[in-house]
Tab-separated table of C-alpha atoms and ligand atoms in Angstrom:
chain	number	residue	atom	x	y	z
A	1	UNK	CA	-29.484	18.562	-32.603
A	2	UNK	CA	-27.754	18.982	-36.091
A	3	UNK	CA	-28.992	21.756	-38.195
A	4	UNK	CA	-30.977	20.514	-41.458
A	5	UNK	CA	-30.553	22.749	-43.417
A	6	UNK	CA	-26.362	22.731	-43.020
A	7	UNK	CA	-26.907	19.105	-43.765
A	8	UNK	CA	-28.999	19.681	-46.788
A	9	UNK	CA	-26.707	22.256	-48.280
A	10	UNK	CA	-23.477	19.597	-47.608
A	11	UNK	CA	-25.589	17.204	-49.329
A	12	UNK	CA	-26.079	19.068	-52.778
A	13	UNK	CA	-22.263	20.005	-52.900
A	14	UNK	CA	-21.866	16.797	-52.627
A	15	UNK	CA	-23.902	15.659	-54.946
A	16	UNK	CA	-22.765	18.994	-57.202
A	17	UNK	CA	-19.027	16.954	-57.254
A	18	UNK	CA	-20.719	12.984	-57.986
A	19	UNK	CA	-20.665	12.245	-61.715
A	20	UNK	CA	-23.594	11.770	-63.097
A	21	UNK	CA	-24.341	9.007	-65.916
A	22	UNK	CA	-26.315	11.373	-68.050
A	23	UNK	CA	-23.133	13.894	-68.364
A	24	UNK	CA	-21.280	11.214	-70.583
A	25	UNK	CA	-18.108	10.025	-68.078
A	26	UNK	CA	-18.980	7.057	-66.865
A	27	UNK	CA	-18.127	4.478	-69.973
A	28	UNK	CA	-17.119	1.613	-68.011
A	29	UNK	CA	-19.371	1.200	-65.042
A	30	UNK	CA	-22.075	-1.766	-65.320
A	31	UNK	CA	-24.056	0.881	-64.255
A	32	UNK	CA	-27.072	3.384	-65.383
A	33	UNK	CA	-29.169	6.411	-64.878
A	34	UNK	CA	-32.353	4.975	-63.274
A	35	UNK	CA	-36.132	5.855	-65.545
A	36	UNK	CA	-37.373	8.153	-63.002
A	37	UNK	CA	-40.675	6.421	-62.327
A	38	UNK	CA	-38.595	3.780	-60.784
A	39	UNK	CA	-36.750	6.952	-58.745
A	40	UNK	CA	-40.674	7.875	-57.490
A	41	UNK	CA	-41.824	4.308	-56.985
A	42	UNK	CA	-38.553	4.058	-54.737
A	43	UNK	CA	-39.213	6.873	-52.521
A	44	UNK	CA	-43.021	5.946	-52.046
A	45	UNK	CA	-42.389	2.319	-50.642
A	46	UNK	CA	-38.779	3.542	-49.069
A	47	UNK	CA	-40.148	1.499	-45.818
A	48	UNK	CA	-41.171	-1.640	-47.174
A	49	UNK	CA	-39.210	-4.747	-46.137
A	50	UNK	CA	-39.431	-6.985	-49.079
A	51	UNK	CA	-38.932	-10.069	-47.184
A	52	UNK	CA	-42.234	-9.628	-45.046
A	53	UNK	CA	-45.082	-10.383	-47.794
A	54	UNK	CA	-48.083	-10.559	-44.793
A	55	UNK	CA	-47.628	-7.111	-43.645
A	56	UNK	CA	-47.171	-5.751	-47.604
A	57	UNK	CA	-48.353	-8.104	-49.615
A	58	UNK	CA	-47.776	-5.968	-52.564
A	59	UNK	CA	-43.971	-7.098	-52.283
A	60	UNK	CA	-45.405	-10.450	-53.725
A	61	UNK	CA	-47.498	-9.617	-55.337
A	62	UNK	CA	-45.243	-7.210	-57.845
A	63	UNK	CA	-42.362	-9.676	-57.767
A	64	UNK	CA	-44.689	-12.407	-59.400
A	65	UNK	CA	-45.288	-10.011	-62.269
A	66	UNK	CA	-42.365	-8.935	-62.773
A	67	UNK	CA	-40.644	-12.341	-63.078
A	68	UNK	CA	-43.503	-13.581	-65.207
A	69	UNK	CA	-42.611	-10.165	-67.875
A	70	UNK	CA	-39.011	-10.737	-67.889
A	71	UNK	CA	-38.992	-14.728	-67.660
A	72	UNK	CA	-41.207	-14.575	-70.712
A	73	UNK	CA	-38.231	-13.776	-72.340
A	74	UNK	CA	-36.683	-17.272	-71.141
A	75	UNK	CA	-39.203	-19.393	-70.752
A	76	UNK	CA	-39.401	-19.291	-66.774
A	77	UNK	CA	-41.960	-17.083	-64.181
A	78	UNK	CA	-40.443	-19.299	-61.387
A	79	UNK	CA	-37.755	-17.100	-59.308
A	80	UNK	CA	-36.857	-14.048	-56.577
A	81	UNK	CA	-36.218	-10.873	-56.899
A	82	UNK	CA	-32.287	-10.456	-55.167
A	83	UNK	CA	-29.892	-7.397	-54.425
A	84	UNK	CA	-27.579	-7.920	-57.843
A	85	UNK	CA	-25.898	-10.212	-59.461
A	86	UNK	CA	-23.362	-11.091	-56.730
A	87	UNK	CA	-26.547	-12.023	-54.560
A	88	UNK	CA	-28.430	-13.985	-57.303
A	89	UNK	CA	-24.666	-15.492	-58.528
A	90	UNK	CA	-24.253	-17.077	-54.736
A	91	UNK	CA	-27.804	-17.920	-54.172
A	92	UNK	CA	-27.804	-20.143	-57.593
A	93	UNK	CA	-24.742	-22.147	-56.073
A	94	UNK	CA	-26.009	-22.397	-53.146
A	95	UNK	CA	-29.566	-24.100	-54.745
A	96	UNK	CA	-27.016	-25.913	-56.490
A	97	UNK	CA	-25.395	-27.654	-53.760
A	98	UNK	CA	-28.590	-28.037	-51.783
A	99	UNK	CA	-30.274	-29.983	-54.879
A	100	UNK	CA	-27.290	-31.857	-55.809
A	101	UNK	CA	-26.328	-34.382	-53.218
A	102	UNK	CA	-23.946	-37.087	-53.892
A	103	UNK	CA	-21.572	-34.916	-55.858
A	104	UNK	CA	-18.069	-33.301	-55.583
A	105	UNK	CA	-17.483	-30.525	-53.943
A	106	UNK	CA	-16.768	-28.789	-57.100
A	107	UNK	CA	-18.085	-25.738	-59.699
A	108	UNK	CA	-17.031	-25.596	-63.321
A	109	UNK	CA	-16.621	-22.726	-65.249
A	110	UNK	CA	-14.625	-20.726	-68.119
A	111	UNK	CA	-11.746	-18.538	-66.528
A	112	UNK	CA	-14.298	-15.536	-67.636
A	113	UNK	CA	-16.498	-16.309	-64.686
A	114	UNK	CA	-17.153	-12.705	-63.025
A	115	UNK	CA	-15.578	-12.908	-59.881
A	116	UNK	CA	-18.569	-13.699	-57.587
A	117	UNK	CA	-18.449	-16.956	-58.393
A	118	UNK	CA	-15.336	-17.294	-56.655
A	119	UNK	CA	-16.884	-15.281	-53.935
A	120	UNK	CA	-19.610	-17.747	-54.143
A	121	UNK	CA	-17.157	-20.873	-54.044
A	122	UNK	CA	-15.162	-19.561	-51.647
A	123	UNK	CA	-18.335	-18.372	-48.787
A	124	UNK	CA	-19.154	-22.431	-49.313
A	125	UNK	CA	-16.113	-23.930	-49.269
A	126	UNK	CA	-16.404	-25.122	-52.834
A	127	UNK	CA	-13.330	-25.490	-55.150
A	128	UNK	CA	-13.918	-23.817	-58.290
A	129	UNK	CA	-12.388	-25.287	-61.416
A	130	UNK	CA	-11.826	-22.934	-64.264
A	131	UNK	CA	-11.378	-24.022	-67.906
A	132	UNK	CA	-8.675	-21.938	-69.421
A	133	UNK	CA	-10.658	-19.818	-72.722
A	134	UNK	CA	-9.452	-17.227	-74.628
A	135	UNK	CA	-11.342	-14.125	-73.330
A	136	UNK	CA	-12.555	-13.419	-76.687
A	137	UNK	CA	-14.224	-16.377	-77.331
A	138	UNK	CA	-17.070	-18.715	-76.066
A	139	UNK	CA	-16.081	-21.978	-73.675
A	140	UNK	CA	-15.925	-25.055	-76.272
A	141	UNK	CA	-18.970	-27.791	-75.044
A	142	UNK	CA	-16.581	-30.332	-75.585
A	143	UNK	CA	-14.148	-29.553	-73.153
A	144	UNK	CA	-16.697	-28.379	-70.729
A	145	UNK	CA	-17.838	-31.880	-71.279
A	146	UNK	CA	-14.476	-32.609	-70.423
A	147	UNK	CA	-14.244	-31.161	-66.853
A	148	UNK	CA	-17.489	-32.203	-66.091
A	149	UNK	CA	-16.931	-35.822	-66.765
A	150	UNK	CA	-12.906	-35.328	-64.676
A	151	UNK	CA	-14.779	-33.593	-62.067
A	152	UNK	CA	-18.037	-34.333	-61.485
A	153	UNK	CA	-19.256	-30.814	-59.869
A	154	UNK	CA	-22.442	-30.000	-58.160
A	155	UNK	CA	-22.482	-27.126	-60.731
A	156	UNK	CA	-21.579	-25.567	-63.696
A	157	UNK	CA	-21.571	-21.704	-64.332
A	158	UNK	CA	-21.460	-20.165	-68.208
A	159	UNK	CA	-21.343	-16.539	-69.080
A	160	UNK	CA	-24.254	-15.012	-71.146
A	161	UNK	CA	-22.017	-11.543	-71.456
A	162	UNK	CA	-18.690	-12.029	-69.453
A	163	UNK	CA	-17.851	-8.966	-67.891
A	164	UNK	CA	-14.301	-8.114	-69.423
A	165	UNK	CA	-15.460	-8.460	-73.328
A	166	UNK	CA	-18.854	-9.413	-73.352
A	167	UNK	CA	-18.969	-12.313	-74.835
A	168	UNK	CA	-21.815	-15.479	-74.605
A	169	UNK	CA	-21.076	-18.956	-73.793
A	170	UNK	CA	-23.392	-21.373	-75.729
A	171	UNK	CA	-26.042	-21.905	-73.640
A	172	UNK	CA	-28.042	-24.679	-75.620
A	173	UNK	CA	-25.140	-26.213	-76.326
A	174	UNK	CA	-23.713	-26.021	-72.441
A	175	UNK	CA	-27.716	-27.015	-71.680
A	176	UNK	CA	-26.954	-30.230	-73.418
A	177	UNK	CA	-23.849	-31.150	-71.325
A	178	UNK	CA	-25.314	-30.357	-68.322
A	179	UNK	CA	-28.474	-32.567	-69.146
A	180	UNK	CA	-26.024	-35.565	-70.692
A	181	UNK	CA	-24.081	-35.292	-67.173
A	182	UNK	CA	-27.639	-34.696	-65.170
A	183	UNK	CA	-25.525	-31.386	-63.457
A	184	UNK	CA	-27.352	-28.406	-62.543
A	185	UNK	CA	-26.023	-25.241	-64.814
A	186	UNK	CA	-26.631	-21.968	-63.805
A	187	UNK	CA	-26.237	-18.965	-66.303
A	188	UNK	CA	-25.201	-15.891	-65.441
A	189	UNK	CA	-26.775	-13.385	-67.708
A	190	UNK	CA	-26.412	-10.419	-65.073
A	191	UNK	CA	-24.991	-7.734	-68.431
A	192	UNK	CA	-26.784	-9.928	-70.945
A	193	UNK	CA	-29.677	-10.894	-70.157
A	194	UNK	CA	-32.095	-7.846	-71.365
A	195	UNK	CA	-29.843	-7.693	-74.648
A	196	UNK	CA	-29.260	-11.160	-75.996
A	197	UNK	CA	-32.605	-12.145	-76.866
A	198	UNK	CA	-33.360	-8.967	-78.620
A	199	UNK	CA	-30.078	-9.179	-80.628
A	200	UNK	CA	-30.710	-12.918	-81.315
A	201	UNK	CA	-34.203	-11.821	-82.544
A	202	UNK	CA	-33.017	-9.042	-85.255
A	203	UNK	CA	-30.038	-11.715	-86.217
A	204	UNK	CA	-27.236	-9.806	-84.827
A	205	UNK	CA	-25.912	-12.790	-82.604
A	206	UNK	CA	-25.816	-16.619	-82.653
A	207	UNK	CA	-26.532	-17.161	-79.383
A	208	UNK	CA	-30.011	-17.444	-77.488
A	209	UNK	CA	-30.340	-16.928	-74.204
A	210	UNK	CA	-33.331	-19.759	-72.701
A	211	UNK	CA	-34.193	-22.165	-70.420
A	212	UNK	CA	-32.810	-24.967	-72.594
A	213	UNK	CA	-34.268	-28.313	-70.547
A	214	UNK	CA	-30.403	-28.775	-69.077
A	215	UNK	CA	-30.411	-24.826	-67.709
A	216	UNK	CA	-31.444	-24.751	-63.814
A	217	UNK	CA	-31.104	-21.579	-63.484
A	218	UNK	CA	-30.757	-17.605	-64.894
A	219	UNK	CA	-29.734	-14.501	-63.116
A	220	UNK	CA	-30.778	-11.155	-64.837
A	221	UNK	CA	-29.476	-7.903	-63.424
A	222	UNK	CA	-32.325	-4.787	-63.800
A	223	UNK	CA	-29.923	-2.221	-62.060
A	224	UNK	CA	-27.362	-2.715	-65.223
A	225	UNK	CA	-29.815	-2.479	-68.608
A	226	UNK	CA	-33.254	-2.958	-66.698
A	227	UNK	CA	-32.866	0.722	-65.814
A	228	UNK	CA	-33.752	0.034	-61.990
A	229	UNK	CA	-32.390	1.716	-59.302
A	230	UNK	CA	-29.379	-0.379	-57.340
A	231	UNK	CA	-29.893	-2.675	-55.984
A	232	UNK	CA	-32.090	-4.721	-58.056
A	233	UNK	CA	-31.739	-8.557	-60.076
A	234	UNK	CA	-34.308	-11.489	-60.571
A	235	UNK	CA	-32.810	-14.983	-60.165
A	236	UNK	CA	-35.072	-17.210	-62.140
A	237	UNK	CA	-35.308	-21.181	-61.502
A	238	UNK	CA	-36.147	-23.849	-63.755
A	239	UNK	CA	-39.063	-24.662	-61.331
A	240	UNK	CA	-41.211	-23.670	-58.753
A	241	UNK	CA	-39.048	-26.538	-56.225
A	242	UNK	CA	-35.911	-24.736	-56.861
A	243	UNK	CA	-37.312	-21.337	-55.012
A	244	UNK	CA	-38.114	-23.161	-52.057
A	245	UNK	CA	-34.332	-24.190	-51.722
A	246	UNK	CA	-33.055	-20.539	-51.646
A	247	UNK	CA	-35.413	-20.270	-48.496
A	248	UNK	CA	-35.028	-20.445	-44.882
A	249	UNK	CA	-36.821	-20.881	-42.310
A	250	UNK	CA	-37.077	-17.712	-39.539
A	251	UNK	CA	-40.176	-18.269	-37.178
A	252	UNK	CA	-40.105	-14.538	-36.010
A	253	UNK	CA	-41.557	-13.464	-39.047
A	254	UNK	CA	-45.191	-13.136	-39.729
A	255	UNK	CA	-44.850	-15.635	-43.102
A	256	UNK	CA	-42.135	-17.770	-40.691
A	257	UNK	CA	-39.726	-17.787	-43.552
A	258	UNK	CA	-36.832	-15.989	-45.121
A	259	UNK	CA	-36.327	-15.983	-48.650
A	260	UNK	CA	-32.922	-14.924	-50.445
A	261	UNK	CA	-29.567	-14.519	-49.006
A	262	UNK	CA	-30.598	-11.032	-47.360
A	263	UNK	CA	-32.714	-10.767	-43.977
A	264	UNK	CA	-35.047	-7.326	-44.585
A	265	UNK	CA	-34.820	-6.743	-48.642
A	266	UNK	CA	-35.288	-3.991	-49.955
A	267	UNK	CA	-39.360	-3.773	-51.264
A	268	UNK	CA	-38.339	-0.079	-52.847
A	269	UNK	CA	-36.271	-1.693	-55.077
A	270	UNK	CA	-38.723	-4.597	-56.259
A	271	UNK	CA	-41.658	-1.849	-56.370
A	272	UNK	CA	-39.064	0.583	-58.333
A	273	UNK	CA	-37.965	-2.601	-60.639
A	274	UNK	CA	-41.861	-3.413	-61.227
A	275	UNK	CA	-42.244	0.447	-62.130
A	276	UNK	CA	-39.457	0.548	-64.325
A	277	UNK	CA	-40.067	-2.589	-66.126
A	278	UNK	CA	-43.790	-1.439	-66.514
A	279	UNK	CA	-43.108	2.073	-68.258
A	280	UNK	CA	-40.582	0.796	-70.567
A	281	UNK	CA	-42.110	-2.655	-71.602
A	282	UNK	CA	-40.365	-5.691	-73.463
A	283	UNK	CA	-40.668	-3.402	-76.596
A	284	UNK	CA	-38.678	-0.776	-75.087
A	285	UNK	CA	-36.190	-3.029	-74.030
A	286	UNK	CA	-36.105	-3.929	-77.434
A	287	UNK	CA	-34.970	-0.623	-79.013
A	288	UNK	CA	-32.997	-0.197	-76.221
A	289	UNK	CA	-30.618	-2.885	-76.766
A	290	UNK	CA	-30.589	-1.941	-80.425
A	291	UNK	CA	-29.666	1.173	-80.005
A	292	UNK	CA	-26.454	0.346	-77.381
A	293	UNK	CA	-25.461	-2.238	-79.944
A	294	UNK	CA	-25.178	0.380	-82.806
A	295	UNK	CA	-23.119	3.174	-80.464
A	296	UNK	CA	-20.771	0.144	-79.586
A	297	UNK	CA	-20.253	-0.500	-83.330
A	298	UNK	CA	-19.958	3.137	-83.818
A	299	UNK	CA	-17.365	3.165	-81.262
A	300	UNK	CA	-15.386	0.044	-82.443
A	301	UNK	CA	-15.420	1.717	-86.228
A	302	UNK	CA	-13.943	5.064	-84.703
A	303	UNK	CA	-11.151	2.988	-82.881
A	304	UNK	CA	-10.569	0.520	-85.779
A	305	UNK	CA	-9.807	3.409	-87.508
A	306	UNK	CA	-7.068	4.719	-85.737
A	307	UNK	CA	-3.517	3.262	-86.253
A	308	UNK	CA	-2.589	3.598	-82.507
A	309	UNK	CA	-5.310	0.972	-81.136
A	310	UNK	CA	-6.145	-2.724	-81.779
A	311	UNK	CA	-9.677	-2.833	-80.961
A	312	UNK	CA	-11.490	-6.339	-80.624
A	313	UNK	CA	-15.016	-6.657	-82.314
A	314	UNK	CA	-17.561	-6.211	-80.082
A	315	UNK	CA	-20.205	-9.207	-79.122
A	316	UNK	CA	-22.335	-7.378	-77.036
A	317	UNK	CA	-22.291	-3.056	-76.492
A	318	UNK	CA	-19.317	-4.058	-74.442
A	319	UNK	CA	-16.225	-2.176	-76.564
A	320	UNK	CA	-12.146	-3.595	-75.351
A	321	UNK	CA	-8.892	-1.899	-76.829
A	322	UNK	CA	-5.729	-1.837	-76.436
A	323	UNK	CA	-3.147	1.473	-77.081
A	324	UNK	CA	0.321	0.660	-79.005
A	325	UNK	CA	1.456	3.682	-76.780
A	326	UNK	CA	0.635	2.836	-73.316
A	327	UNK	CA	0.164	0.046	-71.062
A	328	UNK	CA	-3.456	-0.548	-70.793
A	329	UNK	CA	-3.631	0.915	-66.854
A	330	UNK	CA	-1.850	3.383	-67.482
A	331	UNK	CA	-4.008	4.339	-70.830
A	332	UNK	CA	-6.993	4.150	-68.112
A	333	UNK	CA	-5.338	6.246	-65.732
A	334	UNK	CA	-4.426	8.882	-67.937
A	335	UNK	CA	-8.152	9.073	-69.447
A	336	UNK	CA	-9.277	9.450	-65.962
A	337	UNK	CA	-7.288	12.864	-65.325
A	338	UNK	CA	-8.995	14.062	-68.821
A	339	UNK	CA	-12.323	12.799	-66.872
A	340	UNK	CA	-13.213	9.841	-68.755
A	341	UNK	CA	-14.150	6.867	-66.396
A	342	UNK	CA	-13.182	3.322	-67.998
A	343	UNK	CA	-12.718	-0.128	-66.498
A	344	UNK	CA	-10.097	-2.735	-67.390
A	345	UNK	CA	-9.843	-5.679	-69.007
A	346	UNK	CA	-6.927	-7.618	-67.408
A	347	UNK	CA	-7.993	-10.485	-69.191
A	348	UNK	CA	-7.026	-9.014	-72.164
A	349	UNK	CA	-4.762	-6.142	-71.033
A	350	UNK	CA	-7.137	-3.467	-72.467
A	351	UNK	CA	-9.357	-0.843	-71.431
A	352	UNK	CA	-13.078	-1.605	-71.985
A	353	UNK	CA	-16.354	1.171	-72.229
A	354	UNK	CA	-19.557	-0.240	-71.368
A	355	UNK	CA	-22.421	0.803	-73.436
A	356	UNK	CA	-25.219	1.240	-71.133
A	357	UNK	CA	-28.392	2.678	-71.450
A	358	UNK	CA	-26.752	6.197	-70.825
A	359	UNK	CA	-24.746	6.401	-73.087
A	360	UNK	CA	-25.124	8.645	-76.214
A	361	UNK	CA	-22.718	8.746	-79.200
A	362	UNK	CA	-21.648	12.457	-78.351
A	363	UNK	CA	-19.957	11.057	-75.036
A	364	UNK	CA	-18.524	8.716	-77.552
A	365	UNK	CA	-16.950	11.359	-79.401
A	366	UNK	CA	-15.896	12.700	-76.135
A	367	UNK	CA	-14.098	9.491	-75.354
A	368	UNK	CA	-12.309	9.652	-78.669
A	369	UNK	CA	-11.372	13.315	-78.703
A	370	UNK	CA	-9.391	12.485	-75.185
A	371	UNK	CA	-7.867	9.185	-76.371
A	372	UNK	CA	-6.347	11.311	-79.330
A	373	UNK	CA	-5.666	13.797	-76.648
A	374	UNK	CA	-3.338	11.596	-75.057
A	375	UNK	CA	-1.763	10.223	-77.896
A	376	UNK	CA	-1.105	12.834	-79.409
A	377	UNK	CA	1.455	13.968	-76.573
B	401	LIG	N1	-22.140	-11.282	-63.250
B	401	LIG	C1	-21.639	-10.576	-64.265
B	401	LIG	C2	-21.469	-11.217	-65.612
B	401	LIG	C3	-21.259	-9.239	-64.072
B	401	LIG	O1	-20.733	-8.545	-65.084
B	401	LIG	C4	-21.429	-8.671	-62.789
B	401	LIG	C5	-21.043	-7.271	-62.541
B	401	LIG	O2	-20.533	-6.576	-63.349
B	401	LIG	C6	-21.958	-9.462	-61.761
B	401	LIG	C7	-22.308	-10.764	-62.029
B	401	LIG	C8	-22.127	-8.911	-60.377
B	401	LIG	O3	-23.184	-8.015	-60.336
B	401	LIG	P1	-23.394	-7.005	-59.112
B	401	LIG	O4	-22.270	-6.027	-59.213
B	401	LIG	O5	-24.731	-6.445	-59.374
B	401	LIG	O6	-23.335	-7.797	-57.856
């Protein structure tokens, strides 16, 4: 029998060495510092299997209000809560292809596709087709008409906030080719989604984020700016018919059915998403996004001012840059031994900081002071 309490104390000098969001190093991550009433609504429904609704109901019952809050914001309560955006990203396709008989075996999208789409493609053994675009900008409708018309695929995929720079595809505009072509369109607005309707709202982007009457469907991550703990996303459909198709059958079961690409789901994350969602309301989300939007144009102002970086203009909080000193890995690497955590871009051979929720604009200035750090060597 192991001894708890040796256990417990390896635990918290473990947990002692784990970053922590709210300490300002983690700048690139997609990821946040859960609200802590999702953190108690977690460990309170720890057991619940969200994919058995007889035996607790309250799974369905909570994931039918939360997607009728959030897909308020698109004009959709029709969906399922999923695992992340990887989940809801291969579910989507898979709808696709189930919906979509007589087509090609083929997916459209821009080369900024996050790389679960190719997951996706590649678990179905679907080709995917990527449109060349230059990372910075949005995929031109008429050549996605093009490639839909050459290749007549069972789906098309846009980016509302690509991963790499943040940027939005057109989604009214992609809606429209995807209607033209009768082609379902899924958008994946896993970074985006609780931003761009906020900034469209106060005028600070072009782009809306909705289900335009050629969108099928829209995935929204709540463990990246939803503030829920991991691992938590909504996949909405355009309809109620659509849901059915990302079910299976599994006669064990009490309900006799399986939805999702997961067996047992886990109910503490839809209780803790509910929770979350609930405390800091639409409005919330609101100021939120506001607020990440003006630290990432802080940040691009402090980088556009110094000689040694070319910094792109942010879309979305999602800030990209490249040093005239150093290869952009290597720029990474060496921020990482002065304990600043950044992704990549490889897209764009840059190092890119992630806004989220977390982050403050003293762990900006902390960023800074280590970038001239290094250059100054
Ligand atoms: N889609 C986009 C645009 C993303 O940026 C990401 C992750 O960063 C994903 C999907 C995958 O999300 P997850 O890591 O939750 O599976």
């Amino acid at each position: 029998m192991e001894n708890l309490d040796e256990i417990v104390s390896q635990l918290k000098e473990w947990y002692s060495r784990t970053p922590k969001h709210f300490e300002g190093a983690i700048l690139g991550s997609m990821t946040t510092w859960p609200h802590p009433i999702g953190v108690y609504a977690y460990q309170l429904f720890i057991h619940v299997n969200g994919n058995d609704p007889v035996v607790f109901p309250i799974v369905q019952e909570l994931e039918k209000e939360l997607l009728a809050t959030v897909g308020s914001l698109y004009g959709s309560r029709y969906g399922l809560f999923t695992s992340g955006g990887t989940e809801s990203n291969i579910l989507a396709l898979f709808v696709a292809k189930r919906v979509s008989r007589g087509k090609s075996d083929v997916v459209v999208a821009p080369s900024t596709v996050h790389a679960s789409i190719d997951k996706a493609c590649l678990l179905m053994g679907s080709r995917l087709v990527k449109i060349p675009v230059n990372p910075l900008s949005p995929v031109d409708p008429d050549i996605l008409e093009k490639y839909v018309r050459d290749y007549n695929p069972f789906a098309v995929v846009v980016t509302a906030g690509t991963t790499e720079s943040g940027v939005v595809d057109r989604v009214k505009e992609a809606s429209e080719v995807a209607l033209k072509h009768d082609v379902y369109l899924h958008v994946d607005a896993a970074f985006g989604g609780l931003l761009i309707p906020f900034l469209h709202k106060h005028g600070i982007i072009d782009s809306d984020l909705s289900f335009y009457p050629g969108v099928s469907s829209i995935s929204v991550d709540l463990h990246k700016n939803g503030r829920a703990p991991i691992p938590s996303s909504l996949l909405f459909f355009r309809d109620e018919t659509y849901v059915g198709k990302a079910c299976f059958e599994m006669n064990y079961l009490p309900s006799g059915m399986n939805c999702g690409l997961l067996g047992t789901r886990p109910g503490a994350s839809l209780v803790a998403s509910w929770a979350v969602v609930k405390a800091i309301g639409l409005e919330g989300y609101e100021k939120q996004a506001l607020l990440q939007q003006d630290t990432a144009l802080y940040l691009f102002k402090e980088l556009d001012s110094r000689e040694f970086v070319e910094v792109f203009k942010p879309v979305l909080p999602i800030v990209v840059w490249k040093s005239k000193l150093y290869d952009y890995v290597e720029m990474v690497k060496k921020l990482f031994e002065e304990g600043i955590f950044l992704y990549k871009s490889p897209s764009l051979q840059a190092a890119r900081a992630v806004i989220m929720p977390h982050v403050t604009k003293a762990h900006v200035d902390a960023l800074l002071k280590a970038l001239d750090k290094i250059h100054a060597r």
